Amino acid sequence: MYAYIIRRLVATIPIMAIVAVFVFMLLHLSPGDPAAIIAGDFATEEQILKIREQLGLNDPLYIQFGSWLINLLQGDMGQSIYSGLPVTKLIGQRLEPTLMLTLCTMLIAITMAIPLGVIAAWKVGTWIDRAVMTLAVFGFSVPVFVIGYLLILGGSRTLGWFPVQGYTSILESVPGFLSHITLPALTLGAVYMALIARMTRATMLEVLNEDYVRTAYAKGLATRKVLVKHALKNAMVPISTTIGLGVALLIGGVVVTESVFAIPGLGRLTVDAVLRTDYPVIQGVILVFSFTYVLLNLLIDLSYVLFDPRIRY
Amino acid sequence: MTEDTALLDRGPSADAGADPVLQVEDLRTYFDTRDGVVKAVDGLSFSVRPGEILSVVGESGCGKSITSLSVMQLLPRPPARFASGRIMFKGSDLLQASEEEMRRVRGNEISMIFQDPMSSLNPVLSIGDQLTEAIMLHQGLSQKQAMDHAAEMLDLVHIPEPRRRLKEYPHQLSGGMRQRVMIAMALSCNPSVLIADEPTTALDVTIQAQILALMEEIRDKLKTAIILITHDLGVVAEMADRVLVMYAGRKVEEADVAEIFERPQHPYTRGLMRSVPRLTTDFSEARQERLSEIPGIVPALTNLPKGCTFAERCAFATDRCRAEYPALEPKKPDHLAACWESANLPDWTL
């Protein structure tokens, strides 16, 4: 098990290296002179030269990459071109809201989607099944920002239960945090929830046809126990895989959700950085997101051990 | 045949005088499908006494498994429905029982073991967990007491080191071991009736013999009534006290095991017996002949012929057979068969 974890962690190195190459090339593959793009439309030749010097763009590419990588490994992602602040500091400031938003989204989505999927599979073909699947199609097909505005309209304007926008740190006020995070988490969770519910339903339908489910019923167990203990536990490996892979949806959704709800997180930082062509910040955010994704999927793989005794690492 | 005389010598192990523990009367299990009503079980009656092994025999799709699932009421309704019948168990009709009452019967009073021990055990739950589940549910024992009882049950089915096995998972056991676990699980609440649906079909022959011996031992020890569903006539000859032959959802013949092997009264039963390969040391050409088979297949259950359902495949069928379904009548003492022509069948030799 530990050997496996170490092997997997070592395996993340080449993955992250490839990501690093792509992230580095981002600046250089963009059409035109990066320095000119960064400097903007009304820059003088002198300013462009200065930026080029500042970014080391006059050096050969491999030297640029080498020094960028060495800095990166030392935790230095460079400075924001816009504010001049270190990228690590900018990301650190914005990490908490995004982290909390993602965690709350996953929590809400998983605790709602799995029971919905189980019930849909159990009641397959009935109106309950159709209702859950309709909801899932809705979650899949309606854009995140539309769901966001609909929730604001309903939850904030009509009912007045939640604030329209903004964010309160959980360290400052727990009720404040909860009231601010609910709508964004539901918004961001819609697609994710739809994905997990569909996967849960499909896997459960398969598992419910297995002989051991019949054995469980033949023992005289109640339906709920058969569904949860016997069927769901068997379905958990594919479901947790989906949970892991679906995080990619969240990363995309975070950017939109944070914009809709004016949450000062990494998503907003990304949007702002893109609008200002602040390449070092964009690179930093992409690296953080990719690393989280890779690490999270390692955790998911490890979680299989909890569900299936046949899996040994 | 020497085998047959051996059968005759075997005394009745069942309590011949005892009242039946389970009595099925005129059971009709129908499935409503898009292609029409599938009459999977159509007017079946039988009963088992404590300590008796009743063998239900027939080809695939003749309604054997549906019968057992009907008794357990493990069929999804719809599409399944019971068009008629009573399943009398301990003075009450299981077909009238509520789902909650049925849950108290399943695994407790009537248990079932299935064909494939590889897939019938839950791969992600430990043996101990799966064994204690029914014990705790039906007998109200604590986890610890249930574990003790589970270990005793594994010991009963001759699994060595039961304590260690309880902590293991199905994939760590062989097929034979798993079927023993299934049997231990089914017997853990000391049921009056054990339904075994092709319990040895998926096992190696040597393991088959062990499992069959175990089931006989259990019957002798616990006086459990066993309904043994099989298509293997070798198993029937080895195990059964009484034999019920099913064809297309109906009972076509029923008699004591010795009687039915000596004097089969239905051409279908004869066909089944002829299609069993026999071990022989005679390799002359006469013995090398092709194994006889029953021509044709079981008719579609949605569109059964008006007359005898077997007529199309029967060498002895007459116009009457094709027009009118034969009544199930005693052809010999204690020997029922549904065939118009049984009196005219040639003398039986294998």
XYZ file of C-alpha atoms in Angstrom:
663
model
C 0.000 0.000 0.000
C 2.681 2.537 1.034
C 4.883 1.341 -1.776
C 1.970 1.904 -4.128
C 1.350 5.426 -2.815
C 5.002 6.291 -3.270
C 4.992 4.772 -6.767
C 1.944 6.802 -7.678
C 3.427 9.970 -6.223
C 6.609 9.409 -8.207
C 4.435 8.856 -11.291
C 2.938 12.306 -10.831
C 6.368 13.818 -11.537
C 6.383 13.133 -15.307
C 2.714 14.128 -15.483
C 3.418 17.414 -13.779
C 6.505 17.891 -15.954
C 4.371 17.594 -19.082
C 1.883 20.023 -17.582
C 4.763 22.364 -16.797
C 5.984 22.250 -20.402
C 2.510 23.085 -21.665
C 2.063 25.849 -19.151
C 5.441 27.305 -20.035
C 4.712 27.109 -23.746
C 1.425 28.924 -23.179
C 3.249 32.208 -23.230
C 5.373 31.332 -26.229
C 2.782 29.618 -28.369
C 0.376 32.504 -28.187
C 0.452 34.355 -31.506
C 2.642 37.398 -31.746
C 5.293 38.756 -29.449
C 4.465 37.929 -25.839
C 6.089 41.112 -24.682
C 3.970 43.150 -27.073
C 0.817 41.366 -25.981
C 1.653 41.943 -22.347
C 2.539 45.545 -22.898
C -0.793 46.241 -24.530
C -2.001 48.204 -27.529
C -0.585 51.582 -26.634
C 2.885 50.557 -25.464
C 5.977 52.188 -26.815
C 8.803 50.185 -28.320
C 10.850 50.953 -25.227
C 8.258 49.458 -22.881
C 8.092 46.301 -24.959
C 11.853 45.931 -24.859
C 11.810 46.417 -21.130
C 9.193 43.715 -20.641
C 11.101 41.379 -22.926
C 14.195 41.931 -20.843
C 12.231 41.504 -17.617
C 10.753 38.172 -18.752
C 14.071 36.955 -20.104
C 12.526 36.553 -23.536
C 15.820 37.253 -25.248
C 17.403 34.066 -23.918
C 17.151 30.785 -25.847
C 13.932 28.889 -25.098
C 15.539 26.044 -23.122
C 17.338 28.477 -20.836
C 14.098 30.314 -20.276
C 12.374 27.049 -19.469
C 15.216 25.915 -17.221
C 15.290 29.028 -15.113
C 11.472 29.116 -14.977
C 11.416 25.487 -13.797
C 14.130 26.022 -11.203
C 12.238 28.982 -9.802
C 9.038 26.980 -9.866
C 10.569 24.133 -7.890
C 11.649 26.654 -5.297
C 8.067 27.836 -5.033
C 8.600 30.933 -7.101
C 6.022 31.305 -9.845
C 7.185 34.744 -10.810
C 5.462 38.074 -10.406
C 2.158 39.268 -11.657
C 2.724 41.631 -14.563
C -0.311 43.649 -13.519
C 0.260 44.101 -9.780
C 3.884 43.084 -9.425
C 3.002 40.821 -6.501
C 4.406 37.283 -6.346
C 2.047 34.780 -8.000
C 2.307 32.401 -5.034
C 1.059 35.144 -2.763
C -1.828 35.995 -5.073
C -2.846 32.351 -5.270
C -2.475 31.905 -1.504
C -4.839 34.806 -0.880
C -7.464 33.373 -3.197
C -7.140 29.733 -2.238
C -9.552 29.547 0.685
C -12.811 30.635 -1.025
C -12.193 28.305 -3.973
C -11.202 25.416 -1.762
C -14.269 25.852 0.419
C -16.542 26.312 -2.572
C -15.219 23.124 -4.167
C -15.446 21.111 -0.965
C -18.988 22.284 -0.222
C -19.995 21.576 -3.799
C -18.611 18.068 -3.658
C -20.272 17.465 -0.303
C -23.684 18.675 -1.451
C -23.435 16.997 -4.831
C -22.318 13.626 -3.525
C -24.772 13.471 -0.637
C -27.630 14.359 -2.945
C -26.654 12.578 -6.143
C -25.902 9.123 -4.753
C -29.237 8.683 -2.938
C -31.068 10.064 -5.974
C -29.255 7.648 -8.277
C -29.938 4.706 -5.956
C -33.624 5.540 -5.713
C -33.892 6.008 -9.467
C -32.316 2.603 -10.061
C -34.527 0.951 -7.477
C -37.669 2.548 -8.930
C -36.481 2.164 -12.510
C -39.111 3.004 -15.107
C -41.402 4.763 -12.633
C -42.132 8.491 -12.427
C -39.501 8.815 -9.662
C -36.834 7.486 -11.992
C -37.991 9.776 -14.765
C -38.051 12.786 -12.436
C -34.483 12.163 -11.272
C -33.259 11.655 -14.814
C -35.035 14.796 -16.022
C -33.318 16.722 -13.254
C -30.007 15.223 -14.356
C -30.523 16.212 -17.985
C -31.415 19.705 -16.769
C -28.227 19.877 -14.690
C -26.181 18.710 -17.650
C -27.583 20.955 -20.289
C -28.302 24.272 -18.627
C -25.170 26.459 -18.481
C -23.697 27.119 -15.045
C -24.291 30.867 -15.160
C -27.966 30.389 -16.023
C -28.416 28.089 -13.041
C -26.550 30.641 -10.941
C -28.809 33.507 -11.943
C -31.928 31.362 -11.542
C -30.862 30.458 -8.008
C -30.112 34.088 -7.187
C -33.512 35.029 -8.542
C -35.276 32.376 -6.486
C -33.150 32.063 -3.369
C -32.063 35.679 -2.905
C -34.549 37.942 -4.638
C -37.836 36.078 -4.211
C -37.311 34.177 -0.973
C -34.630 36.416 0.469
C -32.933 33.514 2.229
C -29.454 34.019 0.852
C -27.263 37.016 0.024
C -26.964 37.739 -3.664
C -23.200 37.839 -3.894
C -19.979 37.920 -1.943
C -18.088 35.644 0.384
C -17.437 35.373 4.111
C -14.574 33.264 5.371
C -15.534 30.328 7.543
C -12.946 31.593 10.040
C -14.846 34.862 10.428
C -18.394 33.634 10.747
C -19.790 30.172 10.197
C -23.425 31.276 9.566
C -22.171 33.990 7.243
C -20.044 31.468 5.421
C -22.903 29.027 5.069
C -25.374 31.585 3.773
C -22.856 32.826 1.225
C -21.684 29.433 0.038
C -25.029 27.651 -0.412
C -26.150 29.127 -3.727
C -22.721 29.034 -5.399
C -22.232 25.431 -4.259
C -25.629 24.432 -5.647
C -24.859 26.237 -8.892
C -21.479 24.649 -9.328
C -22.833 21.287 -8.144
C -25.612 20.975 -10.717
C -23.512 19.454 -13.504
C -21.474 17.399 -11.081
C -24.597 16.124 -9.365
C -26.159 15.179 -12.688
C -23.032 13.245 -13.635
C -22.812 11.338 -10.349
C -26.553 10.605 -10.211
C -26.516 9.156 -13.724
C -23.458 7.058 -12.994
C -24.940 5.840 -9.711
C -28.178 4.860 -11.407
C -26.452 3.033 -14.256
C -24.082 1.117 -11.975
C -26.823 0.283 -9.494
C -29.032 -1.064 -12.272
C -26.237 -3.410 -13.217
C -25.491 -4.458 -9.651
C -29.163 -5.017 -8.785
C -29.234 -7.789 -11.392
C -26.405 -9.644 -9.714
C -26.991 -12.990 -8.040
C -25.771 -11.776 -4.668
C -28.560 -9.206 -4.554
C -31.044 -12.044 -4.959
C -29.188 -13.909 -2.193
C -29.546 -10.871 0.050
C -33.283 -10.713 -0.569
C -33.522 -14.479 -0.016
C -32.071 -13.948 3.459
C -35.064 -11.822 4.330
C -33.229 -8.505 4.363
C -35.251 -5.330 3.936
C -34.955 -3.471 0.655
C -33.065 -0.547 2.152
C -30.395 -2.811 3.554
C -30.060 -4.690 0.270
C -29.750 -1.443 -1.658
C -27.240 0.267 0.587
C -25.173 -2.503 2.105
C -25.170 -5.076 -0.666
C -25.682 -3.141 -3.882
C -24.278 0.332 -3.297
C -21.040 -0.904 -1.809
C -20.435 -2.872 -4.987
C -21.304 0.130 -7.120
C -18.982 2.485 -5.261
C -15.823 1.868 -7.289
C -17.198 3.189 -10.609
C -19.080 5.911 -8.767
C -15.994 7.185 -6.982
C -14.085 7.113 -10.271
C -16.732 9.402 -11.695
C -16.507 11.627 -8.643
C -12.779 11.977 -9.265
C -12.969 12.552 -12.996
C -15.881 14.956 -12.568
C -13.687 17.345 -10.602
C -12.523 18.575 -14.008
C -16.048 19.923 -14.479
C -15.757 21.769 -11.190
C -12.509 23.439 -12.183
C -14.179 24.858 -15.261
C -17.306 25.730 -13.334
C -15.435 27.505 -10.546
C -14.393 30.258 -12.908
C -17.960 30.980 -13.977
C -19.521 30.504 -10.549
C -17.078 32.806 -8.823
C -17.766 35.450 -11.425
C -21.539 35.164 -11.042
C -21.410 35.302 -7.251
C -18.461 37.714 -7.001
C -16.405 35.331 -4.875
C -12.768 36.386 -4.539
C -11.319 32.968 -5.394
C -8.940 31.413 -7.869
C -11.612 31.438 -10.559
C -11.942 35.198 -10.359
C -8.157 35.500 -10.260
C -8.032 33.455 -13.460
C -10.634 35.563 -15.213
C -8.917 38.771 -14.186
C -5.521 37.417 -15.225
C -6.834 36.352 -18.615
C -8.442 39.726 -19.197
C -5.165 41.455 -18.294
C -3.051 38.871 -20.162
C -1.198 38.374 -16.894
C 0.634 35.241 -18.035
C 2.553 34.374 -14.853
C -0.706 34.313 -12.882
C -2.467 32.202 -15.532
C 0.431 29.762 -15.483
C 0.374 29.552 -11.709
C -3.352 28.919 -11.521
C -3.198 26.202 -14.174
C -0.378 24.482 -12.310
C -2.310 24.553 -9.045
C -5.454 23.207 -10.672
C -3.627 20.399 -12.501
C -1.717 19.346 -9.428
C -4.901 19.227 -7.355
C -6.622 17.166 -10.027
C -3.813 14.632 -10.245
C -3.572 14.342 -6.476
C -7.321 14.009 -6.029
C -7.492 11.160 -8.498
C -4.738 9.391 -6.613
C -6.865 9.707 -3.473
C -9.850 8.315 -5.355
C -7.810 5.329 -6.527
C -6.731 4.705 -2.969
C -10.329 4.920 -1.769
C -11.182 1.786 -3.809
C -9.607 -0.248 -1.026
C -12.417 0.871 1.256
C -15.070 -0.496 -1.066
C -13.603 -3.604 -2.607
C -11.496 -6.128 -0.681
C -10.299 -7.636 -3.955
C -8.330 -4.476 -4.686
C -4.933 -4.492 -3.058
C -2.151 -2.070 -3.733
C -29.250 -52.213 -13.870
C -27.456 -52.553 -10.593
C -27.968 -48.883 -9.919
C -31.713 -49.364 -9.911
C -31.691 -52.203 -7.414
C -29.553 -50.049 -5.192
C -32.270 -47.454 -5.374
C -34.889 -49.981 -4.359
C -32.870 -51.005 -1.346
C -32.805 -47.503 -0.003
C -35.313 -47.101 2.799
C -37.410 -43.989 2.927
C -35.459 -41.371 4.831
C -38.425 -39.076 5.012
C -40.999 -39.125 7.730
C -43.502 -40.952 5.590
C -46.397 -40.321 7.916
C -45.612 -36.710 8.767
C -47.748 -33.848 7.488
C -46.268 -31.870 4.638
C -44.357 -28.811 5.778
C -44.887 -27.001 2.513
C -47.838 -27.507 0.233
C -48.164 -25.821 -3.136
C -51.594 -26.009 -4.729
C -52.492 -25.084 -8.285
C -49.759 -22.454 -8.511
C -49.930 -20.291 -11.618
C -47.109 -17.819 -12.031
C -47.658 -15.694 -15.105
C -45.539 -12.948 -16.569
C -47.174 -10.122 -18.446
C -44.845 -9.260 -21.295
C -45.116 -7.332 -24.516
C -45.392 -10.616 -26.404
C -48.292 -11.782 -24.262
C -48.755 -13.715 -21.055
C -45.909 -16.119 -20.306
C -47.315 -18.993 -18.280
C -44.061 -19.927 -16.569
C -45.786 -22.085 -13.969
C -49.238 -23.301 -14.882
C -51.256 -25.159 -12.292
C -48.483 -26.825 -10.335
C -49.163 -28.712 -7.101
C -46.712 -30.506 -4.880
C -45.805 -30.925 -1.241
C -42.756 -31.828 0.833
C -42.568 -33.466 4.226
C -39.951 -32.829 6.892
C -36.732 -34.606 6.049
C -37.838 -35.398 2.522
C -35.834 -34.556 -0.569
C -38.142 -33.685 -3.426
C -36.393 -33.351 -6.714
C -37.844 -31.088 -9.374
C -36.520 -32.058 -12.796
C -36.843 -30.596 -16.249
C -35.084 -28.814 -19.065
C -34.065 -25.183 -18.871
C -37.086 -22.940 -19.111
C -39.585 -25.487 -17.821
C -40.426 -23.368 -14.783
C -38.289 -25.024 -12.104
C -36.552 -21.886 -10.947
C -39.683 -19.769 -11.257
C -41.405 -22.250 -8.962
C -38.784 -21.808 -6.271
C -38.688 -18.039 -6.671
C -42.503 -18.073 -6.418
C -42.343 -19.901 -3.108
C -39.827 -17.328 -1.854
C -41.769 -14.550 -3.570
C -38.593 -13.133 -4.978
C -40.119 -12.366 -8.359
C -40.609 -8.737 -9.341
C -44.318 -7.950 -9.489
C -45.062 -6.786 -12.147
C -44.204 -8.379 -14.571
C -44.846 -11.522 -12.512
C -48.263 -12.255 -11.051
C -49.929 -15.176 -9.386
C -53.018 -16.010 -11.394
C -54.086 -18.634 -8.897
C -52.830 -20.968 -6.247
C -51.942 -21.309 -2.616
C -48.574 -21.888 -1.022
C -49.421 -23.305 2.376
C -46.646 -23.102 4.923
C -47.249 -23.607 8.643
C -50.942 -23.048 8.281
C -50.872 -19.839 6.279
C -50.852 -19.021 2.608
C -47.609 -17.336 1.609
C -49.271 -15.815 -1.435
C -51.476 -13.812 0.932
C -48.593 -12.788 3.204
C -47.438 -9.187 3.314
C -43.905 -8.291 2.236
C -42.945 -7.886 5.870
C -44.316 -11.303 6.802
C -42.433 -12.775 3.833
C -39.215 -11.189 5.068
C -39.617 -13.097 8.318
C -40.032 -16.327 6.349
C -37.165 -15.841 3.900
C -33.831 -17.042 5.163
C -35.468 -18.043 8.407
C -38.182 -20.634 7.764
C -37.524 -21.188 4.079
C -34.031 -20.730 2.706
C -32.567 -20.961 -0.705
C -29.229 -21.758 -2.248
C -28.422 -20.924 -5.804
C -26.662 -22.356 -8.773
C -23.524 -20.302 -8.978
C -21.654 -19.894 -5.701
C -19.170 -17.634 -7.506
C -21.737 -14.927 -8.053
C -24.199 -15.638 -5.263
C -21.963 -14.334 -2.519
C -21.381 -10.623 -2.253
C -17.757 -9.998 -3.290
C -17.270 -6.921 -1.108
C -18.587 -8.248 2.198
C -16.736 -10.662 4.449
C -18.027 -14.206 4.919
C -18.712 -13.437 8.564
C -20.668 -10.341 7.681
C -22.798 -12.209 5.169
C -23.388 -15.142 7.498
C -24.294 -13.147 10.576
C -26.695 -10.878 8.740
C -29.567 -13.360 8.651
C -28.739 -14.711 12.112
C -28.900 -11.285 13.715
C -31.997 -10.364 11.736
C -34.065 -13.462 12.447
C -32.774 -14.644 15.777
C -32.096 -11.320 17.402
C -28.596 -12.316 18.470
C -25.856 -9.812 19.198
C -22.977 -9.429 16.765
C -20.706 -11.532 18.942
C -23.241 -14.323 19.513
C -24.036 -14.304 15.803
C -20.320 -14.678 14.984
C -20.110 -17.668 17.337
C -23.142 -19.205 15.672
C -21.720 -18.472 12.216
C -18.507 -20.276 13.158
C -20.571 -23.261 14.299
C -22.419 -23.244 10.992
C -19.153 -23.257 9.026
C -18.040 -26.142 11.190
C -21.303 -27.958 10.384
C -20.604 -27.696 6.662
C -17.042 -28.958 7.266
C -15.114 -25.798 6.572
C -11.806 -25.989 8.397
C -10.663 -23.062 10.541
C -14.072 -21.396 10.606
C -12.910 -18.440 12.714
C -10.336 -17.474 10.151
C -12.751 -17.992 7.244
C -15.241 -15.606 8.803
C -12.799 -12.775 8.275
C -12.129 -13.710 4.661
C -13.880 -12.585 1.504
C -15.538 -14.776 -1.146
C -12.681 -14.365 -3.637
C -10.372 -16.055 -1.155
C -12.447 -19.272 -1.224
C -12.769 -22.007 -3.839
C -16.068 -22.726 -5.590
C -16.829 -25.717 -3.388
C -16.032 -23.730 -0.256
C -18.296 -20.945 -1.398
C -21.181 -23.333 -1.927
C -20.567 -24.662 1.572
C -20.754 -21.100 2.838
C -24.013 -20.645 0.926
C -25.385 -23.794 2.543
C -24.212 -22.659 5.979
C -25.878 -19.314 5.347
C -29.126 -20.931 4.243
C -29.185 -23.257 7.238
C -28.079 -20.742 9.842
C -31.602 -20.093 11.110
C -32.537 -23.769 10.985
C -35.183 -23.498 8.263
C -37.933 -26.069 7.787
C -37.508 -25.957 4.032
C -34.355 -25.599 1.983
C -34.747 -24.867 -1.697
C -31.613 -25.765 -3.615
C -31.690 -24.441 -7.177
C -29.129 -26.446 -9.146
C -26.702 -26.342 -6.226
C -23.999 -28.407 -7.918
C -24.301 -27.435 -11.566
C -21.440 -24.953 -11.417
C -19.098 -27.236 -9.494
C -16.513 -29.867 -10.390
C -17.791 -33.450 -10.198
C -15.721 -34.361 -7.157
C -16.896 -31.234 -5.368
C -20.447 -32.010 -6.511
C -20.358 -35.329 -4.704
C -19.114 -33.641 -1.538
C -21.813 -30.993 -1.610
C -24.519 -33.595 -2.236
C -23.231 -35.718 0.634
C -23.279 -32.642 2.820
C -26.889 -31.906 1.917
C -27.937 -35.455 2.773
C -26.089 -35.235 6.051
C -27.855 -31.952 6.857
C -31.214 -33.488 6.024
C -30.542 -36.431 8.326
C -29.288 -34.198 11.129
C -31.761 -31.338 10.969
C -34.771 -33.000 9.296
C -34.926 -30.163 6.821
C -37.254 -30.668 3.883
C -35.223 -30.112 0.725
C -36.554 -29.123 -2.652
C -33.748 -29.982 -5.012
C -34.061 -28.375 -8.394
C -31.864 -29.932 -11.010
C -31.654 -31.107 -14.562
C -29.102 -33.739 -13.650
C -30.753 -37.146 -13.325
C -27.586 -38.546 -11.784
C -28.070 -36.138 -8.899
C -31.731 -37.116 -8.718
C -30.964 -40.820 -8.477
C -28.370 -40.100 -5.823
C -30.375 -37.739 -3.653
C -34.109 -37.700 -4.178
C -36.847 -39.446 -2.232
C -39.479 -38.265 -4.640
C -39.219 -36.851 -8.131
C -41.394 -34.297 -9.878
C -40.875 -33.885 -13.594
C -41.857 -30.527 -15.071
C -42.447 -29.639 -18.659
C -43.456 -26.208 -19.962
C -44.622 -25.015 -16.561
C -46.624 -28.114 -15.675
C -46.055 -31.261 -13.717
C -46.013 -34.191 -16.120
C -44.966 -36.966 -13.748
C -44.406 -37.536 -10.057
C -43.405 -40.647 -8.127
C -40.932 -42.082 -5.659
C -37.431 -42.123 -7.016
C -37.183 -45.908 -7.408
C -40.605 -46.107 -9.019
C -39.920 -43.379 -11.544
C -36.564 -44.820 -12.596
C -38.082 -48.306 -12.841
C -41.312 -47.431 -14.580
C -41.321 -43.963 -16.106
C -44.838 -43.319 -17.397
C -44.289 -40.199 -19.452
C -42.386 -40.141 -22.743
C -40.695 -36.904 -21.646
C -39.328 -38.514 -18.481
C -38.092 -41.404 -20.607
C -36.470 -38.977 -23.007
C -34.686 -37.210 -20.145
C -33.387 -40.518 -18.837
C -32.178 -41.593 -22.263
C -30.281 -38.382 -22.825
C -28.033 -38.899 -19.796
C -24.584 -40.107 -20.821
C -23.599 -43.280 -18.979
C -20.251 -44.480 -17.813
C -19.392 -47.780 -19.403
C -16.420 -50.011 -20.031
C -18.067 -51.446 -23.093
C -16.502 -49.753 -26.102
C -18.087 -51.976 -28.727
C -19.875 -50.281 -31.572
C -23.275 -50.896 -30.090
C -22.307 -48.781 -27.094
C -20.649 -46.079 -29.130
C -23.976 -45.072 -30.612
C -25.127 -41.535 -30.486
C -26.662 -40.409 -27.223
C -30.377 -40.177 -27.752
C -31.898 -36.778 -27.459
C -35.382 -35.347 -27.284
C -36.058 -33.727 -30.654
C -37.165 -30.114 -30.761
C -37.258 -27.517 -28.007
C -39.585 -26.451 -25.232
C -42.510 -24.587 -26.829
C -42.804 -20.829 -26.367
C -44.673 -20.272 -23.141
C -46.674 -17.425 -24.639
C -48.318 -19.632 -27.194
C -48.785 -23.107 -25.838
C -50.504 -25.660 -28.055
C -54.043 -26.632 -27.178
C -53.298 -30.254 -26.491
C -50.375 -31.879 -24.742
C -47.481 -29.420 -24.653
C -45.058 -32.238 -25.351
C -46.964 -33.718 -28.294
C -44.841 -32.008 -30.921
C -41.700 -33.679 -29.642
C -43.279 -37.007 -28.727
C -42.894 -40.167 -30.813
C -46.082 -41.620 -29.393
C -48.365 -38.625 -29.898
C -51.858 -39.284 -31.281
C -54.568 -36.956 -32.528
C -56.059 -36.946 -29.087
C -52.739 -35.767 -27.620
C -52.703 -32.862 -30.034
C -56.292 -31.893 -29.229
C -56.632 -32.294 -25.498
C -54.222 -31.771 -22.615
C -53.911 -35.079 -20.711
C -55.126 -35.139 -17.129
C -52.635 -35.854 -14.384
C -53.734 -39.288 -13.227
C -52.395 -42.079 -11.033
C -50.932 -44.593 -13.470
C -49.573 -46.896 -10.783
C -50.000 -46.728 -7.015
C -48.548 -43.398 -5.865
C -47.367 -42.562 -9.352
C -48.870 -39.628 -11.236
C -48.363 -38.875 -14.898
C -50.024 -36.688 -17.494
C -50.065 -38.773 -20.641
C -52.891 -40.272 -22.681
C -50.652 -42.979 -24.038
C -48.757 -44.185 -20.980
C -50.563 -47.530 -21.028
C -49.441 -48.042 -24.626
C -45.803 -47.134 -24.161
C -43.317 -49.927 -24.803
C -41.739 -51.635 -21.812
C -39.068 -49.467 -20.289
C -35.435 -50.288 -20.764
C -32.601 -47.842 -20.947
